[in-house]
């Protein structure tokens, strides 16, 4: 499971990640990353709504996502806030597919974070 010190628990942290962070969407999930300036542990939170399924299904999806994030926690910048929101398709997705989509979303977010603004190279401004 995800270490207790890395779990997001406060509502303002969730709101901060969703409102101020960048977003990368996939069919089974949407990831919101707010790369903070602090030196603390990265925090990860999960949002699994009733649209995903009944309580048993929602808890199973949360457990699977927590398990997948444990192996990927080292990729997050220090002090960052990550919220992973499950879409209804996550309930029936295989673990391998969920892992692949989580990797794609994280890759996009981390690439955007490290990129510089694009400029036109053909002489136009």
mmCIF file of N, CA and C in Angstrom:
data_model
loop_
_atom_site.group_PDB
_atom_site.id
_atom_site.type_symbol
_atom_site.label_atom_id
_atom_site.label_comp_id
_atom_site.label_asym_id
_atom_site.label_seq_id
_atom_site.Cartn_x
_atom_site.Cartn_y
_atom_site.Cartn_z
ATOM 1 N N UNK A 1 0.817 -1.194 0.000
ATOM 2 C CA UNK A 1 0.000 0.000 0.000
ATOM 3 C C UNK A 1 0.861 1.257 0.000
ATOM 4 N N UNK A 2 0.226 2.345 -0.266
ATOM 5 C CA UNK A 2 0.886 3.643 -0.273
ATOM 6 C C UNK A 2 1.249 4.024 1.168
ATOM 7 N N UNK A 3 2.466 4.513 1.404
ATOM 8 C CA UNK A 3 2.840 4.893 2.769
ATOM 9 C C UNK A 3 1.890 5.951 3.340
ATOM 10 N N UNK A 4 1.629 5.851 4.604
ATOM 11 C CA UNK A 4 0.701 6.767 5.264
ATOM 12 C C UNK A 4 1.136 8.223 5.120
ATOM 13 N N UNK A 5 2.437 8.483 5.167
ATOM 14 C CA UNK A 5 2.942 9.857 5.062
ATOM 15 C C UNK A 5 2.727 10.452 3.676
ATOM 16 N N UNK A 6 2.430 9.616 2.687
ATOM 17 C CA UNK A 6 2.248 10.089 1.314
ATOM 18 C C UNK A 6 0.787 10.214 0.915
ATOM 19 N N UNK A 7 -0.124 9.946 1.836
ATOM 20 C CA UNK A 7 -1.547 10.020 1.510
ATOM 21 C C UNK A 7 -2.101 11.410 1.771
ATOM 22 N N UNK A 8 -2.837 11.900 0.802
ATOM 23 C CA UNK A 8 -3.491 13.199 0.922
ATOM 24 C C UNK A 8 -4.794 12.985 1.691
ATOM 25 N N UNK A 9 -5.033 13.845 2.683
ATOM 26 C CA UNK A 9 -6.226 13.677 3.514
ATOM 27 C C UNK A 9 -7.084 14.928 3.619
ATOM 28 N N UNK A 10 -6.495 16.094 3.453
ATOM 29 C CA UNK A 10 -7.224 17.343 3.681
ATOM 30 C C UNK A 10 -7.882 17.844 2.395
ATOM 31 N N UNK A 11 -9.073 18.341 2.541
ATOM 32 C CA UNK A 11 -9.837 18.821 1.399
ATOM 33 C C UNK A 11 -9.169 19.960 0.654
ATOM 34 N N UNK A 12 -8.466 20.834 1.378
ATOM 35 C CA UNK A 12 -7.807 21.946 0.704
ATOM 36 C C UNK A 12 -6.653 21.462 -0.168
ATOM 37 N N UNK A 13 -6.016 20.348 0.187
ATOM 38 C CA UNK A 13 -4.957 19.783 -0.648
ATOM 39 C C UNK A 13 -5.538 19.224 -1.945
ATOM 40 N N UNK A 14 -6.678 18.544 -1.831
ATOM 41 C CA UNK A 14 -7.349 18.039 -3.026
ATOM 42 C C UNK A 14 -7.738 19.203 -3.932
ATOM 43 N N UNK A 15 -8.351 20.227 -3.349
ATOM 44 C CA UNK A 15 -8.788 21.388 -4.134
ATOM 45 C C UNK A 15 -7.606 22.084 -4.792
ATOM 46 N N UNK A 16 -6.508 22.207 -4.079
ATOM 47 C CA UNK A 16 -5.316 22.861 -4.617
ATOM 48 C C UNK A 16 -4.773 22.089 -5.819
ATOM 49 N N UNK A 17 -4.692 20.790 -5.709
ATOM 50 C CA UNK A 17 -4.178 19.972 -6.810
ATOM 51 C C UNK A 17 -5.096 20.046 -8.025
ATOM 52 N N UNK A 18 -6.396 20.022 -7.803
ATOM 53 C CA UNK A 18 -7.334 20.014 -8.918
ATOM 54 C C UNK A 18 -7.448 21.395 -9.563
ATOM 55 N N UNK A 19 -7.507 22.442 -8.762
ATOM 56 C CA UNK A 19 -7.691 23.792 -9.307
ATOM 57 C C UNK A 19 -6.416 24.388 -9.891
ATOM 58 N N UNK A 20 -5.298 24.171 -9.234
ATOM 59 C CA UNK A 20 -4.050 24.816 -9.656
ATOM 60 C C UNK A 20 -3.123 23.910 -10.448
ATOM 61 N N UNK A 21 -3.384 22.621 -10.425
ATOM 62 C CA UNK A 21 -2.481 21.686 -11.088
ATOM 63 C C UNK A 21 -2.809 21.486 -12.555
ATOM 64 N N UNK A 22 -1.904 20.807 -13.232
ATOM 65 C CA UNK A 22 -2.125 20.435 -14.619
ATOM 66 C C UNK A 22 -2.853 19.107 -14.642
ATOM 67 N N UNK A 23 -3.563 18.875 -15.752
ATOM 68 C CA UNK A 23 -4.421 17.692 -15.843
ATOM 69 C C UNK A 23 -4.027 16.861 -17.055
ATOM 70 N N UNK A 24 -4.063 15.545 -16.888
ATOM 71 C CA UNK A 24 -3.863 14.606 -17.990
ATOM 72 C C UNK A 24 -4.949 13.551 -17.886
ATOM 73 N N UNK A 25 -5.745 13.420 -18.924
ATOM 74 C CA UNK A 25 -6.868 12.489 -18.903
ATOM 75 C C UNK A 25 -6.626 11.266 -19.756
ATOM 76 N N UNK A 26 -7.181 10.166 -19.309
ATOM 77 C CA UNK A 26 -7.158 8.890 -20.008
ATOM 78 C C UNK A 26 -8.560 8.307 -19.883
ATOM 79 N N UNK A 27 -8.888 7.264 -20.644
ATOM 80 C CA UNK A 27 -10.247 6.703 -20.545
ATOM 81 C C UNK A 27 -10.620 6.193 -19.151
ATOM 82 N N UNK A 28 -9.652 5.660 -18.394
ATOM 83 C CA UNK A 28 -9.997 5.098 -17.084
ATOM 84 C C UNK A 28 -9.720 6.031 -15.922
ATOM 85 N N UNK A 29 -8.905 7.089 -16.143
ATOM 86 C CA UNK A 29 -8.575 7.972 -15.023
ATOM 87 C C UNK A 29 -8.145 9.343 -15.515
ATOM 88 N N UNK A 30 -8.161 10.286 -14.592
ATOM 89 C CA UNK A 30 -7.655 11.637 -14.835
ATOM 90 C C UNK A 30 -6.712 11.957 -13.685
ATOM 91 N N UNK A 31 -5.522 12.465 -14.022
ATOM 92 C CA UNK A 31 -4.533 12.808 -12.996
ATOM 93 C C UNK A 31 -4.342 14.323 -12.978
ATOM 94 N N UNK A 32 -4.313 14.889 -11.788
ATOM 95 C CA UNK A 32 -4.085 16.322 -11.573
ATOM 96 C C UNK A 32 -2.813 16.457 -10.744
ATOM 97 N N UNK A 33 -1.817 17.192 -11.265
ATOM 98 C CA UNK A 33 -0.555 17.356 -10.561
ATOM 99 C C UNK A 33 -0.271 18.825 -10.324
ATOM 100 N N UNK A 34 -0.072 19.165 -9.053
ATOM 101 C CA UNK A 34 0.371 20.503 -8.679
ATOM 102 C C UNK A 34 1.760 20.329 -8.064
ATOM 103 N N UNK A 35 2.762 20.688 -8.851
ATOM 104 C CA UNK A 35 4.142 20.535 -8.388
ATOM 105 C C UNK A 35 4.462 21.680 -7.450
ATOM 106 N N UNK A 36 4.480 21.408 -6.172
ATOM 107 C CA UNK A 36 4.693 22.439 -5.165
ATOM 108 C C UNK A 36 6.142 22.842 -5.033
ATOM 109 N N UNK A 37 6.354 23.883 -4.245
ATOM 110 C CA UNK A 37 7.697 24.399 -4.008
ATOM 111 C C UNK A 37 8.286 23.891 -2.700
ATOM 112 N N UNK A 38 7.510 23.186 -1.910
ATOM 113 C CA UNK A 38 8.010 22.750 -0.609
ATOM 114 C C UNK A 38 8.929 21.539 -0.769
ATOM 115 N N UNK A 39 9.593 21.201 0.302
ATOM 116 C CA UNK A 39 10.529 20.087 0.288
ATOM 117 C C UNK A 39 9.953 18.828 0.921
ATOM 118 N N UNK A 40 8.667 18.825 1.200
ATOM 119 C CA UNK A 40 8.061 17.678 1.865
ATOM 120 C C UNK A 40 7.827 16.515 0.924
ATOM 121 N N UNK A 41 7.262 15.471 1.487
ATOM 122 C CA UNK A 41 6.887 14.292 0.718
ATOM 123 C C UNK A 41 5.846 14.664 -0.332
ATOM 124 N N UNK A 42 5.871 14.032 -1.501
ATOM 125 C CA UNK A 42 4.746 14.215 -2.417
ATOM 126 C C UNK A 42 3.514 13.541 -1.810
ATOM 127 N N UNK A 43 2.364 14.164 -1.975
ATOM 128 C CA UNK A 43 1.118 13.611 -1.445
ATOM 129 C C UNK A 43 0.230 13.167 -2.595
ATOM 130 N N UNK A 44 -0.430 12.018 -2.411
ATOM 131 C CA UNK A 44 -1.294 11.458 -3.439
ATOM 132 C C UNK A 44 -2.674 11.221 -2.844
ATOM 133 N N UNK A 45 -3.698 11.659 -3.573
ATOM 134 C CA UNK A 45 -5.079 11.438 -3.161
ATOM 135 C C UNK A 45 -5.864 10.800 -4.293
ATOM 136 N N UNK A 46 -6.958 10.159 -3.946
ATOM 137 C CA UNK A 46 -7.766 9.445 -4.927
ATOM 138 C C UNK A 46 -9.215 9.879 -4.804
ATOM 139 N N UNK A 47 -9.867 10.052 -5.950
ATOM 140 C CA UNK A 47 -11.282 10.397 -5.997
ATOM 141 C C UNK A 47 -11.965 9.319 -6.822
ATOM 142 N N UNK A 48 -12.886 8.600 -6.197
ATOM 143 C CA UNK A 48 -13.629 7.552 -6.887
ATOM 144 C C UNK A 48 -15.106 7.786 -6.569
ATOM 145 N N UNK A 49 -15.832 8.305 -7.539
ATOM 146 C CA UNK A 49 -17.226 8.693 -7.303
ATOM 147 C C UNK A 49 -18.171 7.500 -7.425
ATOM 148 N N UNK A 50 -19.414 7.736 -7.078
ATOM 149 C CA UNK A 50 -20.439 6.690 -7.171
ATOM 150 C C UNK A 50 -20.713 6.272 -8.601
ATOM 151 N N UNK A 51 -20.295 7.090 -9.565
ATOM 152 C CA UNK A 51 -20.462 6.723 -10.968
ATOM 153 C C UNK A 51 -19.608 5.501 -11.328
ATOM 154 N N UNK A 52 -18.571 5.241 -10.549
ATOM 155 C CA UNK A 52 -17.689 4.100 -10.811
ATOM 156 C C UNK A 52 -18.375 2.791 -10.430
ATOM 157 N N UNK A 53 -19.194 2.817 -9.405
ATOM 158 C CA UNK A 53 -19.885 1.596 -8.999
ATOM 159 C C UNK A 53 -20.309 1.653 -7.545
ATOM 160 N N UNK A 54 -20.711 0.501 -7.037
ATOM 161 C CA UNK A 54 -21.142 0.437 -5.639
ATOM 162 C C UNK A 54 -19.919 0.546 -4.723
ATOM 163 N N UNK A 55 -20.145 0.501 -3.422
ATOM 164 C CA UNK A 55 -19.062 0.724 -2.454
ATOM 165 C C UNK A 55 -17.940 -0.306 -2.594
ATOM 166 N N UNK A 56 -18.293 -1.547 -2.838
ATOM 167 C CA UNK A 56 -17.285 -2.591 -2.977
ATOM 168 C C UNK A 56 -16.396 -2.310 -4.189
ATOM 169 N N UNK A 57 -17.018 -1.932 -5.288
ATOM 170 C CA UNK A 57 -16.275 -1.631 -6.514
ATOM 171 C C UNK A 57 -15.397 -0.408 -6.330
ATOM 172 N N UNK A 58 -15.941 0.636 -5.714
ATOM 173 C CA UNK A 58 -15.154 1.860 -5.494
ATOM 174 C C UNK A 58 -13.941 1.579 -4.617
ATOM 175 N N UNK A 59 -14.116 0.820 -3.553
ATOM 176 C CA UNK A 59 -12.997 0.498 -2.667
ATOM 177 C C UNK A 59 -11.949 -0.362 -3.371
ATOM 178 N N UNK A 60 -12.397 -1.281 -4.222
ATOM 179 C CA UNK A 60 -11.453 -2.106 -4.977
ATOM 180 C C UNK A 60 -10.628 -1.242 -5.938
ATOM 181 N N UNK A 61 -11.275 -0.296 -6.603
ATOM 182 C CA UNK A 61 -10.564 0.602 -7.517
ATOM 183 C C UNK A 61 -9.559 1.447 -6.738
ATOM 184 N N UNK A 62 -9.959 1.965 -5.570
ATOM 185 C CA UNK A 62 -9.029 2.764 -4.757
ATOM 186 C C UNK A 62 -7.824 1.939 -4.315
ATOM 187 N N UNK A 63 -8.046 0.705 -3.892
ATOM 188 C CA UNK A 63 -6.939 -0.164 -3.473
ATOM 189 C C UNK A 63 -5.980 -0.426 -4.626
ATOM 190 N N UNK A 64 -6.536 -0.687 -5.814
ATOM 191 C CA UNK A 64 -5.689 -0.936 -6.982
ATOM 192 C C UNK A 64 -4.872 0.299 -7.330
ATOM 193 N N UNK A 65 -5.484 1.470 -7.290
ATOM 194 C CA UNK A 65 -4.762 2.703 -7.602
ATOM 195 C C UNK A 65 -3.681 3.002 -6.564
ATOM 196 N N UNK A 66 -3.985 2.795 -5.289
ATOM 197 C CA UNK A 66 -2.982 2.998 -4.236
ATOM 198 C C UNK A 66 -1.786 2.069 -4.440
ATOM 199 N N UNK A 67 -2.077 0.829 -4.772
ATOM 200 C CA UNK A 67 -1.015 -0.144 -5.009
ATOM 201 C C UNK A 67 -0.143 0.285 -6.195
ATOM 202 N N UNK A 68 -0.759 0.735 -7.268
ATOM 203 C CA UNK A 68 -0.010 1.164 -8.445
ATOM 204 C C UNK A 68 0.828 2.410 -8.153
ATOM 205 N N UNK A 69 0.292 3.329 -7.366
ATOM 206 C CA UNK A 69 1.013 4.567 -7.076
ATOM 207 C C UNK A 69 2.212 4.330 -6.159
ATOM 208 N N UNK A 70 2.163 3.303 -5.351
ATOM 209 C CA UNK A 70 3.289 3.031 -4.454
ATOM 210 C C UNK A 70 4.578 2.845 -5.246
ATOM 211 N N UNK A 71 4.501 2.134 -6.353
ATOM 212 C CA UNK A 71 5.684 1.887 -7.175
ATOM 213 C C UNK A 71 6.093 3.097 -8.001
ATOM 214 N N UNK A 72 5.226 4.106 -8.103
ATOM 215 C CA UNK A 72 5.498 5.277 -8.931
ATOM 216 C C UNK A 72 5.728 6.543 -8.110
ATOM 217 N N UNK A 73 5.671 6.441 -6.819
ATOM 218 C CA UNK A 73 5.786 7.598 -5.936
ATOM 219 C C UNK A 73 7.130 8.311 -6.103
ATOM 220 N N UNK A 74 8.184 7.569 -6.349
ATOM 221 C CA UNK A 74 9.514 8.160 -6.497
ATOM 222 C C UNK A 74 9.620 9.086 -7.711
ATOM 223 N N UNK A 75 8.703 8.971 -8.661
ATOM 224 C CA UNK A 75 8.735 9.810 -9.861
ATOM 225 C C UNK A 75 8.209 11.219 -9.615
ATOM 226 N N UNK A 76 7.464 11.401 -8.544
ATOM 227 C CA UNK A 76 6.836 12.696 -8.279
ATOM 228 C C UNK A 76 7.829 13.677 -7.667
ATOM 229 N N UNK A 77 7.737 14.960 -8.051
ATOM 230 C CA UNK A 77 8.614 15.973 -7.451
ATOM 231 C C UNK A 77 8.309 16.139 -5.962
ATOM 232 N N UNK A 78 9.324 16.497 -5.197
ATOM 233 C CA UNK A 78 9.140 16.717 -3.759
ATOM 234 C C UNK A 78 8.138 17.847 -3.539
ATOM 235 N N UNK A 79 7.263 17.664 -2.583
ATOM 236 C CA UNK A 79 6.273 18.680 -2.239
ATOM 237 C C UNK A 79 5.093 18.769 -3.194
ATOM 238 N N UNK A 80 5.006 17.862 -4.144
ATOM 239 C CA UNK A 80 3.912 17.940 -5.114
ATOM 240 C C UNK A 80 2.632 17.302 -4.570
ATOM 241 N N UNK A 81 1.529 17.686 -5.184
ATOM 242 C CA UNK A 81 0.218 17.136 -4.855
ATOM 243 C C UNK A 81 -0.331 16.469 -6.110
ATOM 244 N N UNK A 82 -0.697 15.207 -6.007
ATOM 245 C CA UNK A 82 -1.266 14.467 -7.131
ATOM 246 C C UNK A 82 -2.620 13.921 -6.722
ATOM 247 N N UNK A 83 -3.624 14.198 -7.539
ATOM 248 C CA UNK A 83 -4.945 13.603 -7.331
ATOM 249 C C UNK A 83 -5.238 12.730 -8.545
ATOM 250 N N UNK A 84 -5.598 11.477 -8.289
ATOM 251 C CA UNK A 84 -5.983 10.553 -9.345
ATOM 252 C C UNK A 84 -7.481 10.329 -9.207
ATOM 253 N N UNK A 85 -8.219 10.725 -10.249
ATOM 254 C CA UNK A 85 -9.676 10.570 -10.254
ATOM 255 C C UNK A 85 -10.034 9.432 -11.192
ATOM 256 N N UNK A 86 -10.731 8.430 -10.669
ATOM 257 C CA UNK A 86 -11.119 7.267 -11.462
ATOM 258 C C UNK A 86 -12.375 7.567 -12.268
ATOM 259 N N UNK A 87 -12.358 7.186 -13.525
ATOM 260 C CA UNK A 87 -13.547 7.267 -14.374
ATOM 261 C C UNK A 87 -14.304 5.949 -14.271
ATOM 262 N N UNK A 88 -15.567 5.899 -14.687
ATOM 263 C CA UNK A 88 -16.332 4.654 -14.583
ATOM 264 C C UNK A 88 -15.669 3.459 -15.256
ATOM 265 N N UNK A 89 -14.902 3.675 -16.312
ATOM 266 C CA UNK A 89 -14.238 2.565 -17.007
ATOM 267 C C UNK A 89 -13.182 1.882 -16.133
ATOM 268 N N UNK A 90 -12.735 2.529 -15.071
ATOM 269 C CA UNK A 90 -11.726 1.937 -14.181
ATOM 270 C C UNK A 90 -12.263 0.709 -13.459
ATOM 271 N N UNK A 91 -13.565 0.646 -13.256
ATOM 272 C CA UNK A 91 -14.151 -0.478 -12.525
ATOM 273 C C UNK A 91 -13.948 -1.797 -13.258
ATOM 274 N N UNK A 92 -13.971 -1.780 -14.576
ATOM 275 C CA UNK A 92 -13.847 -3.021 -15.334
ATOM 276 C C UNK A 92 -12.493 -3.176 -16.000
ATOM 277 N N UNK A 93 -11.592 -2.235 -15.790
ATOM 278 C CA UNK A 93 -10.271 -2.292 -16.426
ATOM 279 C C UNK A 93 -9.386 -3.325 -15.741
ATOM 280 N N UNK A 94 -8.560 -3.990 -16.529
ATOM 281 C CA UNK A 94 -7.571 -4.912 -15.968
ATOM 282 C C UNK A 94 -6.479 -4.090 -15.298
ATOM 283 N N UNK A 95 -5.814 -4.674 -14.327
ATOM 284 C CA UNK A 95 -4.758 -3.969 -13.602
ATOM 285 C C UNK A 95 -3.643 -3.502 -14.533
ATOM 286 N N UNK A 96 -3.307 -4.318 -15.526
ATOM 287 C CA UNK A 96 -2.249 -3.949 -16.469
ATOM 288 C C UNK A 96 -2.643 -2.702 -17.260
ATOM 289 N N UNK A 97 -3.910 -2.629 -17.663
ATOM 290 C CA UNK A 97 -4.394 -1.469 -18.421
ATOM 291 C C UNK A 97 -4.427 -0.229 -17.542
ATOM 292 N N UNK A 98 -4.865 -0.402 -16.311
ATOM 293 C CA UNK A 98 -4.898 0.717 -15.367
ATOM 294 C C UNK A 98 -3.484 1.234 -15.114
ATOM 295 N N UNK A 99 -2.530 0.333 -14.959
ATOM 296 C CA UNK A 99 -1.138 0.727 -14.742
ATOM 297 C C UNK A 99 -0.585 1.467 -15.954
ATOM 298 N N UNK A 100 -0.878 0.971 -17.149
ATOM 299 C CA UNK A 100 -0.384 1.616 -18.370
ATOM 300 C C UNK A 100 -0.959 3.020 -18.514
ATOM 301 N N UNK A 101 -2.232 3.184 -18.229
ATOM 302 C CA UNK A 101 -2.852 4.504 -18.351
ATOM 303 C C UNK A 101 -2.348 5.454 -17.279
ATOM 304 N N UNK A 102 -2.091 4.950 -16.087
ATOM 305 C CA UNK A 102 -1.511 5.789 -15.039
ATOM 306 C C UNK A 102 -0.109 6.249 -15.445
ATOM 307 N N UNK A 103 0.675 5.345 -16.035
ATOM 308 C CA UNK A 103 2.016 5.714 -16.503
ATOM 309 C C UNK A 103 1.954 6.782 -17.595
ATOM 310 N N UNK A 104 1.037 6.632 -18.526
ATOM 311 C CA UNK A 104 0.902 7.617 -19.609
ATOM 312 C C UNK A 104 0.528 8.979 -19.038
ATOM 313 N N UNK A 105 -0.432 9.005 -18.123
ATOM 314 C CA UNK A 105 -0.864 10.276 -17.526
ATOM 315 C C UNK A 105 0.280 10.930 -16.751
ATOM 316 N N UNK A 106 1.011 10.144 -15.951
ATOM 317 C CA UNK A 106 2.142 10.696 -15.201
ATOM 318 C C UNK A 106 3.238 11.197 -16.135
ATOM 319 N N UNK A 107 3.522 10.438 -17.193
ATOM 320 C CA UNK A 107 4.537 10.869 -18.157
ATOM 321 C C UNK A 107 4.168 12.221 -18.763
ATOM 322 N N UNK A 108 2.916 12.371 -19.148
ATOM 323 C CA UNK A 108 2.458 13.645 -19.723
ATOM 324 C C UNK A 108 2.630 14.796 -18.738
ATOM 325 N N UNK A 109 2.196 14.576 -17.513
ATOM 326 C CA UNK A 109 2.274 15.641 -16.510
ATOM 327 C C UNK A 109 3.714 16.014 -16.195
ATOM 328 N N UNK A 110 4.565 15.036 -16.051
ATOM 329 C CA UNK A 110 5.957 15.315 -15.708
ATOM 330 C C UNK A 110 6.707 15.929 -16.889
ATOM 331 N N UNK A 111 6.350 15.537 -18.102
ATOM 332 C CA UNK A 111 6.968 16.128 -19.282
ATOM 333 C C UNK A 111 6.572 17.597 -19.408
ATOM 334 N N UNK A 112 5.288 17.898 -19.180
ATOM 335 C CA UNK A 112 4.813 19.288 -19.233
ATOM 336 C C UNK A 112 5.517 20.137 -18.186
ATOM 337 N N UNK A 113 5.693 19.574 -17.030
ATOM 338 C CA UNK A 113 6.323 20.308 -15.931
ATOM 339 C C UNK A 113 7.758 20.681 -16.270
ATOM 340 N N UNK A 114 8.457 19.809 -16.966
ATOM 341 C CA UNK A 114 9.850 20.063 -17.289
ATOM 342 C C UNK A 114 10.064 20.792 -18.603
ATOM 343 N N UNK A 115 8.988 21.018 -19.367
ATOM 344 C CA UNK A 115 9.163 21.642 -20.678
ATOM 345 C C UNK A 115 9.183 23.156 -20.574
ATOM 346 N N UNK A 116 9.715 23.773 -21.599
ATOM 347 C CA UNK A 116 9.731 25.229 -21.690
ATOM 348 C C UNK A 116 8.670 25.651 -22.678
ATOM 349 N N UNK A 117 8.211 26.904 -22.627
ATOM 350 C CA UNK A 117 7.201 27.350 -23.566
ATOM 351 C C UNK A 117 7.689 27.230 -25.003
ATOM 352 N N UNK A 118 6.783 26.831 -25.901
ATOM 353 C CA UNK A 118 7.136 26.651 -27.295
ATOM 354 C C UNK A 118 7.205 28.002 -27.995
ATOM 355 N N UNK A 119 8.138 28.110 -28.922
ATOM 356 C CA UNK A 119 8.235 29.304 -29.751
ATOM 357 C C UNK A 119 8.213 28.878 -31.194
ATOM 358 N N UNK A 120 7.738 29.759 -32.052
ATOM 359 C CA UNK A 120 7.705 29.454 -33.477
ATOM 360 C C UNK A 120 9.119 29.582 -34.033
ATOM 361 N N UNK A 121 9.507 28.645 -34.901
ATOM 362 C CA UNK A 121 10.858 28.653 -35.442
ATOM 363 C C UNK A 121 10.925 29.081 -36.906
ATOM 364 N N UNK A 122 9.779 29.405 -37.504
ATOM 365 C CA UNK A 122 9.799 29.766 -38.919
ATOM 366 C C UNK A 122 9.849 31.268 -39.137
ATOM 367 N N UNK A 123 10.194 32.040 -38.125
ATOM 368 C CA UNK A 123 10.357 33.477 -38.286
ATOM 369 C C UNK A 123 9.130 34.294 -37.921
ATOM 370 N N UNK A 124 7.966 33.606 -37.729
ATOM 371 C CA UNK A 124 6.765 34.358 -37.332
ATOM 372 C C UNK A 124 6.791 34.600 -35.835
ATOM 373 N N UNK A 125 6.121 35.655 -35.375
ATOM 374 C CA UNK A 125 6.029 35.903 -33.952
ATOM 375 C C UNK A 125 4.614 35.865 -33.506
#
